[in-house]
């Protein structure tokens, strides 16, 4: 019997622990994970980058839903554990699900600390902890202009920088006289303040907030000294509070966090805690580096393997704000037993200070030039004797970088977050023939979290490869860790070598993992289909889970059924059929979707084929990387403002392009006049009727990265609309990276470039010929499934998935 491991919390520390367990004992445990957030594990550190507009949510997902499936992990997302019974060894979720465990990991992280003051519950007040907080701030910035961030620490300043980028004016309120006073001394702090003021932040120092003002929504803050400040949005970034309630309620010993010993064991047998919810030797850590160390120790414990106990960590801090280069670790203040070594170049804004005691470094503050940070941090953590050692290096990185790297000892930490040393990186480069930064990151984890060490990793790569180093190639992003090939190279190789199957691609192009992974397999399958058009036999098992199942998996493991309704137009007969099927199969939720379709939610996997058979309607592909929906307004047929027949065009577009494989989902909208009732301005392709023709908008997006569409062309007839759309879609199919939305693709390619390509009649014709040829191959997936017992048995029979083996 396999042992059951249950984990509460699906965040960074918890999942790293599971990754370590899978490395040590891949087939030993049946793993179940509950995560309160409705997402797979994502890089919380990068929330600051999302807010600052440098990345989007898809890019910060660390473990995709397919990763869990591949590792036979039963994942319940959007589901919280509300009770633990350590006697009966089981947990109970807010949906009444009861799961037994042999070993239980609590990895519930922490919450933002919200000041317990009047008005803290008003609309427009948020913490900065998860993607929901980020989305709320991004949304507020579209409507409101004035933000106040409470807290001049790391999180507060990163939030403030993000809000500035979103176009808000930002006041930062801080209780103390200096920013980041726990990490910086007054000189470094004042340099930081000057830089951030130059960037546009306004600071209200030594202010204690006592009340949030406003009716339902916040309008301002009142301070203890009686002064007030206006605010449309308030972000509280004053600290975190470990999430310990369920542990406490089940009788486990809790102090500030869930108290653990050096093996991450709590006071209850077979119950462990890891991450920000855990308190080890009276310390609760709030940075990933120590949490990942904890995860390693815990994995060894659970796998019953010998290993060093966790002895605590010394952490180093950096701030992820452009234009600010700072590092801090250890003690900050002199205490009579310390001596400091200091360099202060006020002119260039460079300040370096090292605190020493008994010839060893006990504290580091660097501002403006942090290139000494890894070396000094090593000296601090290893308690090296510094007598006779030159503490600060004056040379800059760049031409002399190579010498610096040569002088760097092998045990010097390069990636603080993931604990990766120079020696480990050099060994991986040599042993595995690595040539790009991306590969080094995949193989060693260096640079996988906050990303600050990437320049150093690049220098190590250059130094290790010597003459073989190709700077341009080193920056190349391979499609995943299984290969060194970029998307362009992969596509070129498939064409040049005439490769025709996913397996063949991986074999011939010498994938370093013969099964590939959840990133590369769907991408290869897509590129093969795009290149070989009608000849390619789709590899269904290489698709992402929703496409493989031809249904969207929901957070409780059920599926949705969304029949096609061309242009959002339906009939009484179809509505009757949908109603009958919904009734017969006890469908818990029937809902109109944002794309004008009817969705049946909460469907059991084994009911899918018969429901589709009874519906006898085409699949709406609500799950696919393909054309999702064409939303239409009623248009000239019924609306007095309408200048064009939007419904007819919408139906024609949807009928032509349905089922087409595209790099990512594609949504369309057709409005018959500029009032734009179908929201065509935020679709991948939107059509707006005007007198005598149509305006075609592209690259709009209505999701997290809200983006209005750009006008591509104005055309006169529906034939021109169809021709331009075919050419645009085919060009997107051929040149986008797999999983790149049209909005990002257009930004990357440049709108002018796309216009130039499509303006050429010959090119448009050639692109349309290719898309027409491709479109011929598609068949209705549910018809196929209904007629094939093999498909039904393979995909829709009830399976209970266990670790290491899949049993029915
Ligand atoms: C904006 C921001 C920037 C940051 N920047 C850095 C940085 O630069 N460097 C750095 O090292 N660290 C940084 N951090 C901190 C780092 O992200 C955290 O230390 C790390 O995510 C903690 O991991 P964890 O697994 O303990 O908690 P989390 O990642 O918070 O995961 C815990 C998960 O458990 C879930 N959960 C809680 N209770 C339950 C329940 N009862 N049932 C089911 N699920 C539950 C939560 O919803 C959450 O998803 C940053 C954090 C933020 C918010
Ligand atoms: S977009 Fe114009 S034509 Fe269409 S429904 Fe709205 S107002 Fe009427």
mmCIF file of C-alpha atoms and ligand atoms in Angstrom, residues 8-14 34-37 44-45 47-48 79-81 107-110 128-129 155 158 243 246 275-276 286-288 291 320 450, ligand 1:
data_model
loop_
_atom_site.group_PDB
_atom_site.id
_atom_site.type_symbol
_atom_site.label_atom_id
_atom_site.label_comp_id
_atom_site.label_asym_id
_atom_site.label_seq_id
_atom_site.Cartn_x
_atom_site.Cartn_y
_atom_site.Cartn_z
ATOM 1 C CA UNK A 8 -2.708 21.840 2.886
ATOM 2 C CA UNK A 9 -1.615 24.805 0.785
ATOM 3 C CA UNK A 10 -0.495 24.860 -2.818
ATOM 4 C CA UNK A 11 2.118 27.625 -2.638
ATOM 5 C CA UNK A 12 5.825 28.011 -3.239
ATOM 6 C CA UNK A 13 7.267 26.280 -0.161
ATOM 7 C CA UNK A 14 4.781 23.415 -0.201
ATOM 8 C CA UNK A 34 -5.577 21.328 -1.288
ATOM 9 C CA UNK A 35 -5.122 24.939 -2.375
ATOM 10 C CA UNK A 36 -7.388 27.766 -1.343
ATOM 11 C CA UNK A 37 -6.525 29.852 -4.396
ATOM 12 C CA UNK A 44 4.357 34.873 -5.727
ATOM 13 C CA UNK A 45 7.618 36.830 -5.826
ATOM 14 C CA UNK A 47 3.486 39.559 -8.282
ATOM 15 C CA UNK A 48 5.544 42.739 -7.991
ATOM 16 C CA UNK A 79 -10.869 24.377 -1.873
ATOM 17 C CA UNK A 80 -9.723 25.081 1.692
ATOM 18 C CA UNK A 81 -9.117 22.721 4.512
ATOM 19 C CA UNK A 107 2.037 24.739 4.008
ATOM 20 C CA UNK A 108 -0.565 27.433 4.393
ATOM 21 C CA UNK A 109 1.809 30.410 4.105
ATOM 22 C CA UNK A 110 0.617 33.681 5.526
ATOM 23 C CA UNK A 128 -0.523 42.652 -1.309
ATOM 24 C CA UNK A 129 -0.326 38.911 -1.124
ATOM 25 C CA UNK A 155 6.542 44.928 -0.155
ATOM 26 C CA UNK A 158 7.379 47.304 -4.652
ATOM 27 C CA UNK A 243 -1.754 31.206 8.581
ATOM 28 C CA UNK A 246 -6.389 25.240 11.420
ATOM 29 C CA UNK A 275 7.091 27.749 4.692
ATOM 30 C CA UNK A 276 5.801 31.015 6.065
ATOM 31 C CA UNK A 286 9.322 35.452 4.840
ATOM 32 C CA UNK A 287 11.691 34.828 1.931
ATOM 33 C CA UNK A 288 11.848 31.741 -0.260
ATOM 34 C CA UNK A 291 11.698 27.983 2.937
ATOM 35 C CA UNK A 320 12.745 44.527 -7.056
ATOM 36 C CA UNK A 450 13.340 36.435 -8.149
HETATM 37 C C1 LIG B 1 4.439 40.722 -3.651
HETATM 38 C C2 LIG B 1 5.414 39.782 -3.029
HETATM 39 C C3 LIG B 1 6.772 39.878 -3.367
HETATM 40 C C4 LIG B 1 7.690 38.999 -2.796
HETATM 41 N N1 LIG B 1 9.006 39.105 -3.135
HETATM 42 C C5 LIG B 1 9.896 38.214 -2.644
HETATM 43 C C6 LIG B 1 11.279 38.245 -3.030
HETATM 44 O O1 LIG B 1 11.705 39.113 -3.791
HETATM 45 N N2 LIG B 1 12.112 37.284 -2.551
HETATM 46 C C7 LIG B 1 11.666 36.295 -1.720
HETATM 47 O O2 LIG B 1 12.442 35.429 -1.332
HETATM 48 N N3 LIG B 1 10.369 36.254 -1.311
HETATM 49 C C8 LIG B 1 9.477 37.177 -1.750
HETATM 50 N N4 LIG B 1 8.169 37.125 -1.347
HETATM 51 C C9 LIG B 1 7.779 36.118 -0.333
HETATM 52 C C10 LIG B 1 7.514 34.750 -0.944
HETATM 53 O O3 LIG B 1 6.623 34.854 -2.013
HETATM 54 C C11 LIG B 1 6.944 33.864 0.144
HETATM 55 O O4 LIG B 1 7.938 33.724 1.115
HETATM 56 C C12 LIG B 1 6.535 32.473 -0.340
HETATM 57 O O5 LIG B 1 5.574 32.558 -1.349
HETATM 58 C C13 LIG B 1 5.959 31.685 0.841
HETATM 59 O O6 LIG B 1 5.625 30.391 0.422
HETATM 60 P P1 LIG B 1 4.568 29.534 1.235
HETATM 61 O O7 LIG B 1 4.368 28.287 0.453
HETATM 62 O O8 LIG B 1 4.961 29.454 2.642
HETATM 63 O O9 LIG B 1 3.243 30.407 1.201
HETATM 64 P P2 LIG B 1 2.336 30.788 -0.027
HETATM 65 O O10 LIG B 1 3.140 30.910 -1.272
HETATM 66 O O11 LIG B 1 1.548 31.964 0.433
HETATM 67 O O12 LIG B 1 1.364 29.563 -0.190
HETATM 68 C C14 LIG B 1 0.415 29.179 0.762
HETATM 69 C C15 LIG B 1 -0.834 28.740 0.050
HETATM 70 O O13 LIG B 1 -1.666 28.038 0.975
HETATM 71 C C16 LIG B 1 -3.001 28.388 0.734
HETATM 72 N N5 LIG B 1 -3.801 28.104 1.930
HETATM 73 C C17 LIG B 1 -3.819 28.784 3.099
HETATM 74 N N6 LIG B 1 -4.682 28.208 3.969
HETATM 75 C C18 LIG B 1 -5.211 27.145 3.320
HETATM 76 C C19 LIG B 1 -6.180 26.154 3.689
HETATM 77 N N7 LIG B 1 -6.729 26.141 4.901
HETATM 78 N N8 LIG B 1 -6.515 25.218 2.785
HETATM 79 C C20 LIG B 1 -5.941 25.211 1.543
HETATM 80 N N9 LIG B 1 -5.026 26.126 1.157
HETATM 81 C C21 LIG B 1 -4.660 27.063 2.033
HETATM 82 C C22 LIG B 1 -2.920 29.859 0.385
HETATM 83 O O14 LIG B 1 -4.076 30.271 -0.296
HETATM 84 C C23 LIG B 1 -1.661 29.887 -0.483
HETATM 85 O O15 LIG B 1 -1.971 29.685 -1.834
HETATM 86 C C24 LIG B 1 7.244 37.992 -1.884
HETATM 87 C C25 LIG B 1 5.876 37.919 -1.546
HETATM 88 C C26 LIG B 1 4.972 38.795 -2.111
HETATM 89 C C27 LIG B 1 3.517 38.691 -1.738
#
